[in-house]
Amino acid sequence: MIFKKKFIKESTSENAFKAICFVAILLPILLIIVLIGDALIDGWSRLNLDFLLGLPSRKAEIAGLLPALMGSFYLMLLTAAIAIPLGLGAAIYLEEYASESFLTSLIEINISNLAGVPSIIYGLLGLEIFVRMSHMGRSLLAGACTLALLLLPMVIMVSRESLRVVPKSLREACFALGADRFQTIWKVVLPMSFPGALTGIILSMARAIGETAPLITIGALTYVAFLPDSIHSAFTAMPIQIFNWISRPQKDFHINAAAGIIVLLLVMLILNALAIWLRARLQRKVYW
Amino acid sequence: MHNRLWMMLVLILIVGFSSCKKKQDIAGFVKIDGSSTVFPISEAVSEEFRNQKDAKTQVTVGLSGTGGGFKKFCSGETDISDASRPIKPSEVELCQNNNIQYIELPIAYDGLSLVINPKNTWATSITVAELKKLWEPEAQDKIKKWNQVRPSWPDKEIHLFGAGVDSGTYDYFTEAIVGKEHSSRGDFTASEDDNVLVQGVSTDDYALGFFGLAYYEENKDKLKILALDDKNAANGNGPVAASVATVMDGTYQPLSRPLFIYVSIKSLERPEVRSYVDYYLSKASHLVGEVGYISLSDKAYDLTRQRVEKRISGSLFGGRGSQVGAKIEVLLEQSL
């Protein structure tokens, strides 16, 4: 800093701007505190190992989250396995191979538009294409394909963003050394952009884990007292179980719902922390 | 360059799916879907079935709503369909087209409670005719104040709350009150989630709403019940308020309704489905009360068992959808 702080006189307009910015940050934080605090107060008493490892039940006190938790876990694993290769591939094509043309800009506009389509539309699409036409039934695979479809535009966009960060000079240097396009992408561009892409992908997965509408549309079930045993297995997921508990008349189930919300938030927090950790860890290895 | 990371990812996937692939010892499966009203009963029975009788059969219960459930049932996707109203003509036709034969089994009663805000001091009861005047399609934009329903009530706006139009609850209410299934005014607050309706009525002094009796029973401190008078002495004289007792003895009319499960006859040939249905009927009278509904008489459960035994297909209601004031026992006996 060149100037010491005391030499700069803060004007009133500066102060006002600061105040507005402060309110802008305060409101979301307050909102989050109220939300989490409310869930914690309601659900804390039910948060224990039995709740995490229990099966659904008509008795709120012994009802557990295990099938929903594992359902969400497998769903995310499968979704990632489908969405990451496809999304990364599409991003590499658009950034590295495709030439500027009317067609590519049309594709680009469509991808950004698709990212804004309501998730229930993807649910309806998934119901028709995966559940009915591809005869996957109401299985984990159909759910994962639908969620992958939902994530794809976002994955493509964050991947492209991170590919774009790699300086053009590096690519040119690579070509100058005699590498072909594949070698340049595989050895230079991808390793450098991967941490950024991965972070974005994990963040969008954290969004997908809370999605309810598309799963309900494709017909994820509500009472499932077993764990998925294959990708064709019936399944339930955390948001669906929470939704079901909230709509029950008995207050005890609402406590379960609050506890379920806390678990869901925790899983999201873990995913986000993982994203930050991966980025920090991987970026250290890249030398510019 | 990032070989370690790739290996880690691959490892996670392999571990994930191999733990996923472990085949359990499965004896079979029973697929149930349908009404969210009936869901708690099917959930309770499935839980007990797993704990007491057969842990190897995988029972799954979904809640697509009565209509959504029948769509899946009639295309052969499910074995049992939960329903909060009898099957409709369009659904009968769909089942016929796909050659799905079914047995209709009444398993419980539910009452639709009429509720108002506790701050409402003027209303204690309402007649069916007044309700019809209030809810029929012609009332839209016309009947907007309490004193238009009954002149002695105040000149204040009336705010209506009711079940979402895709639910069997809405179908039954409109059939019982308006006289035509699925037909009512559209300017009311509708929600598939009854807790939203409870919230709405309990915070609005001028509200009037209807929803399942269980939701009133759980929120008695926040709501006031409105007694219903059907002007029919055979169902008890004067206004009757919804309660477990009045639904069970048949005096709370016309807003008491039976709940059903529909079982596919083809699925019934599978031993696990058969044993599940038998278990359902033997435990229903005990379990429906536990989850907030009202059980049928023991005789009625006996009759439903015979219905399964004799594989009597079709609906007790002639496939015409909701019917009001039906005496389940009588209908069951006639059908055997």
PDB file of N, CA, C and O in Angstrom, chain A residues 38-90:
ATOM      1  N   ASP A  38     -32.418 -22.621  12.651  1.00  0.00           N
ATOM      2  CA  ASP A  38     -33.763 -23.175  12.778  1.00  0.00           C
ATOM      3  C   ASP A  38     -33.730 -24.690  12.636  1.00  0.00           C
ATOM      4  O   ASP A  38     -34.308 -25.426  13.444  1.00  0.00           O
ATOM      5  N   ALA A  39     -33.023 -25.167  11.613  1.00  0.00           N
ATOM      6  CA  ALA A  39     -32.922 -26.607  11.397  1.00  0.00           C
ATOM      7  C   ALA A  39     -32.212 -27.277  12.560  1.00  0.00           C
ATOM      8  O   ALA A  39     -32.624 -28.341  13.036  1.00  0.00           O
ATOM      9  N   LEU A  40     -31.142 -26.623  13.057  1.00  0.00           N
ATOM     10  CA  LEU A  40     -30.383 -27.205  14.169  1.00  0.00           C
ATOM     11  C   LEU A  40     -31.229 -27.311  15.429  1.00  0.00           C
ATOM     12  O   LEU A  40     -31.246 -28.330  16.099  1.00  0.00           O
ATOM     13  N   ILE A  41     -31.973 -26.232  15.737  1.00  0.00           N
ATOM     14  CA  ILE A  41     -32.798 -26.236  16.944  1.00  0.00           C
ATOM     15  C   ILE A  41     -33.843 -27.343  16.859  1.00  0.00           C
ATOM     16  O   ILE A  41     -34.063 -28.103  17.794  1.00  0.00           O
ATOM     17  N   ASP A  42     -34.483 -27.447  15.668  1.00  0.00           N
ATOM     18  CA  ASP A  42     -35.531 -28.457  15.500  1.00  0.00           C
ATOM     19  C   ASP A  42     -34.975 -29.873  15.460  1.00  0.00           C
ATOM     20  O   ASP A  42     -35.568 -30.795  16.010  1.00  0.00           O
ATOM     21  N   GLY A  43     -33.846 -30.034  14.765  1.00  0.00           N
ATOM     22  CA  GLY A  43     -33.426 -31.391  14.441  1.00  0.00           C
ATOM     23  C   GLY A  43     -32.314 -31.953  15.303  1.00  0.00           C
ATOM     24  O   GLY A  43     -32.010 -33.133  15.214  1.00  0.00           O
ATOM     25  N   TRP A  44     -31.711 -31.116  16.156  1.00  0.00           N
ATOM     26  CA  TRP A  44     -30.530 -31.546  16.891  1.00  0.00           C
ATOM     27  C   TRP A  44     -30.782 -32.817  17.692  1.00  0.00           C
ATOM     28  O   TRP A  44     -29.967 -33.723  17.718  1.00  0.00           O
ATOM     29  N   SER A  45     -31.935 -32.872  18.343  1.00  0.00           N
ATOM     30  CA  SER A  45     -32.213 -33.986  19.246  1.00  0.00           C
ATOM     31  C   SER A  45     -32.259 -35.323  18.516  1.00  0.00           C
ATOM     32  O   SER A  45     -32.069 -36.372  19.109  1.00  0.00           O
ATOM     33  N   ARG A  46     -32.516 -35.285  17.208  1.00  0.00           N
ATOM     34  CA  ARG A  46     -32.683 -36.540  16.471  1.00  0.00           C
ATOM     35  C   ARG A  46     -31.391 -36.980  15.781  1.00  0.00           C
ATOM     36  O   ARG A  46     -31.320 -38.042  15.194  1.00  0.00           O
ATOM     37  N   LEU A  47     -30.367 -36.102  15.848  1.00  0.00           N
ATOM     38  CA  LEU A  47     -29.144 -36.390  15.106  1.00  0.00           C
ATOM     39  C   LEU A  47     -28.265 -37.351  15.879  1.00  0.00           C
ATOM     40  O   LEU A  47     -27.539 -36.958  16.778  1.00  0.00           O
ATOM     41  N   ASN A  48     -28.320 -38.620  15.537  1.00  0.00           N
ATOM     42  CA  ASN A  48     -27.404 -39.574  16.141  1.00  0.00           C
ATOM     43  C   ASN A  48     -27.145 -40.695  15.153  1.00  0.00           C
ATOM     44  O   ASN A  48     -27.671 -40.681  14.037  1.00  0.00           O
ATOM     45  N   LEU A  49     -26.335 -41.645  15.551  1.00  0.00           N
ATOM     46  CA  LEU A  49     -25.946 -42.710  14.634  1.00  0.00           C
ATOM     47  C   LEU A  49     -27.143 -43.540  14.186  1.00  0.00           C
ATOM     48  O   LEU A  49     -27.234 -43.962  13.036  1.00  0.00           O
ATOM     49  N   ASP A  50     -28.084 -43.736  15.117  1.00  0.00           N
ATOM     50  CA  ASP A  50     -29.269 -44.525  14.764  1.00  0.00           C
ATOM     51  C   ASP A  50     -30.049 -43.861  13.644  1.00  0.00           C
ATOM     52  O   ASP A  50     -30.600 -44.527  12.781  1.00  0.00           O
ATOM     53  N   PHE A  51     -30.073 -42.543  13.674  1.00  0.00           N
ATOM     54  CA  PHE A  51     -30.795 -41.821  12.633  1.00  0.00           C
ATOM     55  C   PHE A  51     -30.102 -42.003  11.282  1.00  0.00           C
ATOM     56  O   PHE A  51     -30.741 -42.223  10.265  1.00  0.00           O
ATOM     57  N   LEU A  52     -28.783 -41.944  11.299  1.00  0.00           N
ATOM     58  CA  LEU A  52     -28.031 -42.088  10.050  1.00  0.00           C
ATOM     59  C   LEU A  52     -28.095 -43.513   9.509  1.00  0.00           C
ATOM     60  O   LEU A  52     -28.083 -43.719   8.306  1.00  0.00           O
ATOM     61  N   LEU A  53     -28.157 -44.487  10.404  1.00  0.00           N
ATOM     62  CA  LEU A  53     -28.065 -45.879   9.973  1.00  0.00           C
ATOM     63  C   LEU A  53     -29.404 -46.604   9.991  1.00  0.00           C
ATOM     64  O   LEU A  53     -29.473 -47.795   9.744  1.00  0.00           O
ATOM     65  N   GLY A  54     -30.490 -45.884  10.310  1.00  0.00           N
ATOM     66  CA  GLY A  54     -31.789 -46.530  10.438  1.00  0.00           C
ATOM     67  C   GLY A  54     -32.532 -46.625   9.115  1.00  0.00           C
ATOM     68  O   GLY A  54     -32.206 -45.950   8.145  1.00  0.00           O
ATOM     69  N   LEU A  55     -33.534 -47.483   9.099  1.00  0.00           N
ATOM     70  CA  LEU A  55     -34.403 -47.618   7.934  1.00  0.00           C
ATOM     71  C   LEU A  55     -35.652 -46.770   8.154  1.00  0.00           C
ATOM     72  O   LEU A  55     -35.963 -46.411   9.280  1.00  0.00           O
ATOM     73  N   PRO A  56     -36.371 -46.426   7.084  1.00  0.00           N
ATOM     74  CA  PRO A  56     -37.594 -45.639   7.276  1.00  0.00           C
ATOM     75  C   PRO A  56     -38.619 -46.388   8.124  1.00  0.00           C
ATOM     76  O   PRO A  56     -38.654 -47.614   8.125  1.00  0.00           O
ATOM     77  N   SER A  57     -39.419 -45.636   8.859  1.00  0.00           N
ATOM     78  CA  SER A  57     -40.375 -46.264   9.752  1.00  0.00           C
ATOM     79  C   SER A  57     -41.583 -45.370   9.942  1.00  0.00           C
ATOM     80  O   SER A  57     -41.522 -44.171   9.714  1.00  0.00           O
ATOM     81  N   ARG A  58     -42.697 -45.972  10.376  1.00  0.00           N
ATOM     82  CA  ARG A  58     -43.881 -45.172  10.682  1.00  0.00           C
ATOM     83  C   ARG A  58     -43.712 -44.458  12.009  1.00  0.00           C
ATOM     84  O   ARG A  58     -44.444 -43.546  12.336  1.00  0.00           O
ATOM     85  N   LYS A  59     -42.770 -44.946  12.827  1.00  0.00           N
ATOM     86  CA  LYS A  59     -42.511 -44.295  14.105  1.00  0.00           C
ATOM     87  C   LYS A  59     -41.359 -43.322  13.913  1.00  0.00           C
ATOM     88  O   LYS A  59     -40.238 -43.719  13.609  1.00  0.00           O
ATOM     89  N   ALA A  60     -41.667 -42.037  14.120  1.00  0.00           N
ATOM     90  CA  ALA A  60     -40.680 -41.005  13.819  1.00  0.00           C
ATOM     91  C   ALA A  60     -39.387 -41.210  14.601  1.00  0.00           C
ATOM     92  O   ALA A  60     -38.307 -40.958  14.094  1.00  0.00           O
ATOM     93  N   GLU A  61     -39.486 -41.704  15.846  1.00  0.00           N
ATOM     94  CA  GLU A  61     -38.298 -41.771  16.705  1.00  0.00           C
ATOM     95  C   GLU A  61     -37.295 -42.786  16.186  1.00  0.00           C
ATOM     96  O   GLU A  61     -36.098 -42.665  16.453  1.00  0.00           O
ATOM     97  N   ILE A  62     -37.766 -43.834  15.500  1.00  0.00           N
ATOM     98  CA  ILE A  62     -36.801 -44.840  15.054  1.00  0.00           C
ATOM     99  C   ILE A  62     -36.574 -44.784  13.545  1.00  0.00           C
ATOM    100  O   ILE A  62     -35.814 -45.568  13.006  1.00  0.00           O
ATOM    101  N   ALA A  63     -37.230 -43.840  12.870  1.00  0.00           N
ATOM    102  CA  ALA A  63     -37.045 -43.738  11.429  1.00  0.00           C
ATOM    103  C   ALA A  63     -35.654 -43.212  11.127  1.00  0.00           C
ATOM    104  O   ALA A  63     -35.154 -42.329  11.804  1.00  0.00           O
ATOM    105  N   GLY A  64     -35.023 -43.783  10.105  1.00  0.00           N
ATOM    106  CA  GLY A  64     -33.663 -43.388   9.773  1.00  0.00           C
ATOM    107  C   GLY A  64     -33.504 -42.995   8.328  1.00  0.00           C
ATOM    108  O   GLY A  64     -34.424 -43.086   7.536  1.00  0.00           O
ATOM    109  N   LEU A  65     -32.299 -42.550   8.043  1.00  0.00           N
ATOM    110  CA  LEU A  65     -32.019 -41.915   6.754  1.00  0.00           C
ATOM    111  C   LEU A  65     -31.179 -42.802   5.832  1.00  0.00           C
ATOM    112  O   LEU A  65     -30.902 -42.429   4.703  1.00  0.00           O
ATOM    113  N   LEU A  66     -30.777 -43.998   6.299  1.00  0.00           N
ATOM    114  CA  LEU A  66     -29.751 -44.750   5.571  1.00  0.00           C
ATOM    115  C   LEU A  66     -30.052 -44.978   4.089  1.00  0.00           C
ATOM    116  O   LEU A  66     -29.205 -44.659   3.250  1.00  0.00           O
ATOM    117  N   PRO A  67     -31.233 -45.527   3.721  1.00  0.00           N
ATOM    118  CA  PRO A  67     -31.458 -45.760   2.290  1.00  0.00           C
ATOM    119  C   PRO A  67     -31.402 -44.468   1.483  1.00  0.00           C
ATOM    120  O   PRO A  67     -30.874 -44.461   0.364  1.00  0.00           O
ATOM    121  N   ALA A  68     -31.876 -43.374   2.060  1.00  0.00           N
ATOM    122  CA  ALA A  68     -31.857 -42.096   1.346  1.00  0.00           C
ATOM    123  C   ALA A  68     -30.427 -41.577   1.213  1.00  0.00           C
ATOM    124  O   ALA A  68     -30.016 -41.092   0.157  1.00  0.00           O
ATOM    125  N   LEU A  69     -29.655 -41.737   2.288  1.00  0.00           N
ATOM    126  CA  LEU A  69     -28.270 -41.281   2.289  1.00  0.00           C
ATOM    127  C   LEU A  69     -27.458 -42.052   1.251  1.00  0.00           C
ATOM    128  O   LEU A  69     -26.749 -41.466   0.427  1.00  0.00           O
ATOM    129  N   MET A  70     -27.589 -43.384   1.281  1.00  0.00           N
ATOM    130  CA  MET A  70     -26.838 -44.198   0.337  1.00  0.00           C
ATOM    131  C   MET A  70     -27.365 -43.984  -1.082  1.00  0.00           C
ATOM    132  O   MET A  70     -26.591 -43.979  -2.040  1.00  0.00           O
ATOM    133  N   GLY A  71     -28.664 -43.802  -1.204  1.00  0.00           N
ATOM    134  CA  GLY A  71     -29.243 -43.522  -2.517  1.00  0.00           C
ATOM    135  C   GLY A  71     -28.639 -42.267  -3.112  1.00  0.00           C
ATOM    136  O   GLY A  71     -28.204 -42.251  -4.263  1.00  0.00           O
ATOM    137  N   SER A  72     -28.548 -41.218  -2.308  1.00  0.00           N
ATOM    138  CA  SER A  72     -27.955 -39.963  -2.776  1.00  0.00           C
ATOM    139  C   SER A  72     -26.491 -40.154  -3.125  1.00  0.00           C
ATOM    140  O   SER A  72     -25.991 -39.621  -4.117  1.00  0.00           O
ATOM    141  N   PHE A  73     -25.784 -40.947  -2.299  1.00  0.00           N
ATOM    142  CA  PHE A  73     -24.351 -41.184  -2.512  1.00  0.00           C
ATOM    143  C   PHE A  73     -24.109 -41.873  -3.852  1.00  0.00           C
ATOM    144  O   PHE A  73     -23.331 -41.412  -4.681  1.00  0.00           O
ATOM    145  N   TYR A  74     -24.813 -42.974  -4.079  1.00  0.00           N
ATOM    146  CA  TYR A  74     -24.644 -43.703  -5.336  1.00  0.00           C
ATOM    147  C   TYR A  74     -25.080 -42.847  -6.525  1.00  0.00           C
ATOM    148  O   TYR A  74     -24.486 -42.878  -7.595  1.00  0.00           O
ATOM    149  N   LEU A  75     -26.127 -42.104  -6.310  1.00  0.00           N
ATOM    150  CA  LEU A  75     -26.653 -41.246  -7.371  1.00  0.00           C
ATOM    151  C   LEU A  75     -25.584 -40.235  -7.806  1.00  0.00           C
ATOM    152  O   LEU A  75     -25.342 -40.028  -8.998  1.00  0.00           O
ATOM    153  N   MET A  76     -24.914 -39.637  -6.811  1.00  0.00           N
ATOM    154  CA  MET A  76     -23.891 -38.642  -7.114  1.00  0.00           C
ATOM    155  C   MET A  76     -22.699 -39.285  -7.818  1.00  0.00           C
ATOM    156  O   MET A  76     -22.139 -38.742  -8.770  1.00  0.00           O
ATOM    157  N   LEU A  77     -22.315 -40.472  -7.350  1.00  0.00           N
ATOM    158  CA  LEU A  77     -21.184 -41.196  -7.935  1.00  0.00           C
ATOM    159  C   LEU A  77     -21.457 -41.469  -9.412  1.00  0.00           C
ATOM    160  O   LEU A  77     -20.630 -41.195 -10.286  1.00  0.00           O
ATOM    161  N   LEU A  78     -22.646 -42.002  -9.674  1.00  0.00           N
ATOM    162  CA  LEU A  78     -23.012 -42.336 -11.053  1.00  0.00           C
ATOM    163  C   LEU A  78     -23.130 -41.075 -11.900  1.00  0.00           C
ATOM    164  O   LEU A  78     -22.670 -41.044 -13.041  1.00  0.00           O
ATOM    165  N   THR A  79     -23.750 -40.055 -11.333  1.00  0.00           N
ATOM    166  CA  THR A  79     -23.917 -38.802 -12.063  1.00  0.00           C
ATOM    167  C   THR A  79     -22.562 -38.243 -12.459  1.00  0.00           C
ATOM    168  O   THR A  79     -22.354 -37.826 -13.596  1.00  0.00           O
ATOM    169  N   ALA A  80     -21.610 -38.275 -11.508  1.00  0.00           N
ATOM    170  CA  ALA A  80     -20.278 -37.763 -11.800  1.00  0.00           C
ATOM    171  C   ALA A  80     -19.631 -38.587 -12.900  1.00  0.00           C
ATOM    172  O   ALA A  80     -19.012 -38.050 -13.817  1.00  0.00           O
ATOM    173  N   ALA A  81     -19.796 -39.916 -12.812  1.00  0.00           N
ATOM    174  CA  ALA A  81     -19.170 -40.786 -13.806  1.00  0.00           C
ATOM    175  C   ALA A  81     -19.709 -40.514 -15.205  1.00  0.00           C
ATOM    176  O   ALA A  81     -19.020 -40.718 -16.202  1.00  0.00           O
ATOM    177  N   ILE A  82     -20.958 -40.051 -15.290  1.00  0.00           N
ATOM    178  CA  ILE A  82     -21.543 -39.766 -16.605  1.00  0.00           C
ATOM    179  C   ILE A  82     -21.243 -38.333 -17.028  1.00  0.00           C
ATOM    180  O   ILE A  82     -20.822 -38.073 -18.151  1.00  0.00           O
ATOM    181  N   ALA A  83     -21.441 -37.387 -16.098  1.00  0.00           N
ATOM    182  CA  ALA A  83     -21.402 -35.969 -16.489  1.00  0.00           C
ATOM    183  C   ALA A  83     -19.980 -35.452 -16.717  1.00  0.00           C
ATOM    184  O   ALA A  83     -19.765 -34.630 -17.597  1.00  0.00           O
ATOM    185  N   ILE A  84     -19.001 -35.941 -15.931  1.00  0.00           N
ATOM    186  CA  ILE A  84     -17.661 -35.362 -16.034  1.00  0.00           C
ATOM    187  C   ILE A  84     -17.002 -35.670 -17.386  1.00  0.00           C
ATOM    188  O   ILE A  84     -16.561 -34.745 -18.067  1.00  0.00           O
ATOM    189  N   PRO A  85     -16.925 -36.943 -17.813  1.00  0.00           N
ATOM    190  CA  PRO A  85     -16.298 -37.190 -19.111  1.00  0.00           C
ATOM    191  C   PRO A  85     -17.023 -36.484 -20.254  1.00  0.00           C
ATOM    192  O   PRO A  85     -16.377 -35.865 -21.104  1.00  0.00           O
ATOM    193  N   LEU A  86     -18.346 -36.534 -20.234  1.00  0.00           N
ATOM    194  CA  LEU A  86     -19.114 -35.898 -21.306  1.00  0.00           C
ATOM    195  C   LEU A  86     -18.900 -34.388 -21.314  1.00  0.00           C
ATOM    196  O   LEU A  86     -18.633 -33.789 -22.364  1.00  0.00           O
ATOM    197  N   GLY A  87     -19.007 -33.788 -20.138  1.00  0.00           N
ATOM    198  CA  GLY A  87     -18.912 -32.332 -20.040  1.00  0.00           C
ATOM    199  C   GLY A  87     -17.527 -31.834 -20.395  1.00  0.00           C
ATOM    200  O   GLY A  87     -17.354 -30.881 -21.159  1.00  0.00           O
ATOM    201  N   LEU A  88     -16.509 -32.536 -19.858  1.00  0.00           N
ATOM    202  CA  LEU A  88     -15.132 -32.144 -20.123  1.00  0.00           C
ATOM    203  C   LEU A  88     -14.837 -32.314 -21.614  1.00  0.00           C
ATOM    204  O   LEU A  88     -14.192 -31.458 -22.236  1.00  0.00           O
ATOM    205  N   GLY A  89     -15.311 -33.403 -22.176  1.00  0.00           N
ATOM    206  CA  GLY A  89     -15.096 -33.668 -23.592  1.00  0.00           C
ATOM    207  C   GLY A  89     -15.705 -32.571 -24.456  1.00  0.00           C
ATOM    208  O   GLY A  89     -15.058 -32.031 -25.355  1.00  0.00           O
ATOM    209  N   ALA A  90     -16.943 -32.225 -24.137  1.00  0.00           N
ATOM    210  CA  ALA A  90     -17.624 -31.186 -24.913  1.00  0.00           C
ATOM    211  C   ALA A  90     -16.882 -29.864 -24.788  1.00  0.00           C
ATOM    212  O   ALA A  90     -16.709 -29.134 -25.767  1.00  0.00           O
TER     213      ALA A  90
END
